[in-house]
Amino acid sequence: MKLFQTLAEGGQTWAHRVRMLKQVLKIALSTSLL
């Protein structure tokens, strides 16, 4: 159970990191297109 909780927390931080990366890529693309 403890391992599952750690994995769930790791997955949340990973998902958040991916979301942040997508946002950064979107901003970078929009600025390079201008």
mmCIF file of N, CA and C in Angstrom:
data_model
loop_
_atom_site.group_PDB
_atom_site.id
_atom_site.type_symbol
_atom_site.label_atom_id
_atom_site.label_comp_id
_atom_site.label_asym_id
_atom_site.label_seq_id
_atom_site.Cartn_x
_atom_site.Cartn_y
_atom_site.Cartn_z
ATOM 1 N N MET A 1 0.839 -1.203 0.000
ATOM 2 C CA MET A 1 0.000 0.000 0.000
ATOM 3 C C MET A 1 0.874 1.252 0.000
ATOM 4 N N LYS A 2 1.957 1.210 0.796
ATOM 5 C CA LYS A 2 2.842 2.376 0.866
ATOM 6 C C LYS A 2 3.516 2.621 -0.490
ATOM 7 N N LEU A 3 3.923 1.530 -1.126
ATOM 8 C CA LEU A 3 4.578 1.634 -2.431
ATOM 9 C C LEU A 3 3.628 2.255 -3.457
ATOM 10 N N PHE A 4 2.360 1.816 -3.417
ATOM 11 C CA PHE A 4 1.360 2.344 -4.347
ATOM 12 C C PHE A 4 1.171 3.847 -4.158
ATOM 13 N N GLN A 5 1.175 4.277 -2.888
ATOM 14 C CA GLN A 5 1.001 5.701 -2.579
ATOM 15 C C GLN A 5 2.176 6.503 -3.143
ATOM 16 N N THR A 6 3.390 5.971 -2.979
ATOM 17 C CA THR A 6 4.582 6.647 -3.501
ATOM 18 C C THR A 6 4.514 6.735 -5.020
ATOM 19 N N LEU A 7 4.072 5.644 -5.661
ATOM 20 C CA LEU A 7 3.956 5.632 -7.120
ATOM 21 C C LEU A 7 2.914 6.639 -7.589
ATOM 22 N N ALA A 8 1.802 6.734 -6.859
ATOM 23 C CA ALA A 8 0.741 7.677 -7.216
ATOM 24 C C ALA A 8 1.253 9.112 -7.125
ATOM 25 N N GLU A 9 2.001 9.405 -6.067
ATOM 26 C CA GLU A 9 2.555 10.754 -5.900
ATOM 27 C C GLU A 9 3.553 11.060 -7.012
ATOM 28 N N GLY A 10 4.391 10.072 -7.342
ATOM 29 C CA GLY A 10 5.370 10.243 -8.420
ATOM 30 C C GLY A 10 4.677 10.484 -9.751
ATOM 31 N N GLY A 11 3.570 9.759 -9.978
ATOM 32 C CA GLY A 11 2.817 9.926 -11.215
ATOM 33 C C GLY A 11 2.218 11.320 -11.316
ATOM 34 N N GLN A 12 1.751 11.852 -10.186
ATOM 35 C CA GLN A 12 1.159 13.200 -10.171
ATOM 36 C C GLN A 12 2.209 14.245 -10.526
ATOM 37 N N THR A 13 3.399 14.136 -9.919
ATOM 38 C CA THR A 13 4.455 15.111 -10.197
ATOM 39 C C THR A 13 4.910 14.977 -11.644
ATOM 40 N N TRP A 14 4.961 13.731 -12.159
ATOM 41 C CA TRP A 14 5.366 13.505 -13.543
ATOM 42 C C TRP A 14 4.357 14.126 -14.509
ATOM 43 N N ALA A 15 3.060 13.914 -14.225
ATOM 44 C CA ALA A 15 2.005 14.474 -15.069
ATOM 45 C C ALA A 15 2.075 15.999 -15.057
ATOM 46 N N HIS A 16 2.339 16.576 -13.885
ATOM 47 C CA HIS A 16 2.450 18.025 -13.758
ATOM 48 C C HIS A 16 3.637 18.531 -14.568
ATOM 49 N N ARG A 17 4.756 17.793 -14.521
ATOM 50 C CA ARG A 17 5.952 18.179 -15.268
ATOM 51 C C ARG A 17 5.688 18.158 -16.766
ATOM 52 N N VAL A 18 4.981 17.117 -17.220
ATOM 53 C CA VAL A 18 4.652 16.994 -18.646
ATOM 54 C C VAL A 18 3.758 18.151 -19.080
ATOM 55 N N ARG A 19 2.787 18.498 -18.230
ATOM 56 C CA ARG A 19 1.875 19.610 -18.531
ATOM 57 C C ARG A 19 2.657 20.912 -18.657
ATOM 58 N N MET A 20 3.606 21.117 -17.733
ATOM 59 C CA MET A 20 4.430 22.325 -17.765
ATOM 60 C C MET A 20 5.263 22.357 -19.044
ATOM 61 N N LEU A 21 5.845 21.214 -19.417
ATOM 62 C CA LEU A 21 6.665 21.133 -20.629
ATOM 63 C C LEU A 21 5.834 21.451 -21.864
ATOM 64 N N LYS A 22 4.609 20.928 -21.923
ATOM 65 C CA LYS A 22 3.725 21.190 -23.062
ATOM 66 C C LYS A 22 3.433 22.678 -23.178
ATOM 67 N N GLN A 23 3.185 23.326 -22.029
ATOM 68 C CA GLN A 23 2.892 24.757 -22.020
ATOM 69 C C GLN A 23 4.106 25.548 -22.509
ATOM 70 N N VAL A 24 5.296 25.158 -22.026
ATOM 71 C CA VAL A 24 6.531 25.840 -22.433
ATOM 72 C C VAL A 24 6.750 25.676 -23.933
ATOM 73 N N LEU A 25 6.515 24.467 -24.451
ATOM 74 C CA LEU A 25 6.683 24.209 -25.883
ATOM 75 C C LEU A 25 5.700 25.044 -26.696
ATOM 76 N N LYS A 26 4.461 25.153 -26.217
ATOM 77 C CA LYS A 26 3.439 25.949 -26.901
ATOM 78 C C LYS A 26 3.868 27.406 -26.995
ATOM 79 N N ILE A 27 4.371 27.950 -25.869
ATOM 80 C CA ILE A 27 4.827 29.342 -25.824
ATOM 81 C C ILE A 27 6.018 29.530 -26.765
ATOM 82 N N ALA A 28 6.953 28.585 -26.733
ATOM 83 C CA ALA A 28 8.142 28.668 -27.588
ATOM 84 C C ALA A 28 7.745 28.645 -29.063
ATOM 85 N N LEU A 29 6.797 27.788 -29.426
ATOM 86 C CA LEU A 29 6.346 27.692 -30.812
ATOM 87 C C LEU A 29 5.652 28.977 -31.256
ATOM 88 N N SER A 30 4.770 29.509 -30.415
ATOM 89 C CA SER A 30 4.033 30.726 -30.768
ATOM 90 C C SER A 30 4.974 31.916 -30.914
ATOM 91 N N THR A 31 6.021 31.983 -30.077
ATOM 92 C CA THR A 31 6.957 33.106 -30.164
ATOM 93 C C THR A 31 7.850 32.972 -31.392
ATOM 94 N N SER A 32 8.220 31.740 -31.762
ATOM 95 C CA SER A 32 9.083 31.541 -32.928
ATOM 96 C C SER A 32 8.313 31.787 -34.224
ATOM 97 N N LEU A 33 6.998 31.576 -34.195
ATOM 98 C CA LEU A 33 6.174 31.796 -35.383
ATOM 99 C C LEU A 33 5.933 33.282 -35.629
ATOM 100 N N LEU A 34 5.966 34.086 -34.580
ATOM 101 C CA LEU A 34 5.710 35.523 -34.720
ATOM 102 C C LEU A 34 6.851 36.220 -35.446
#
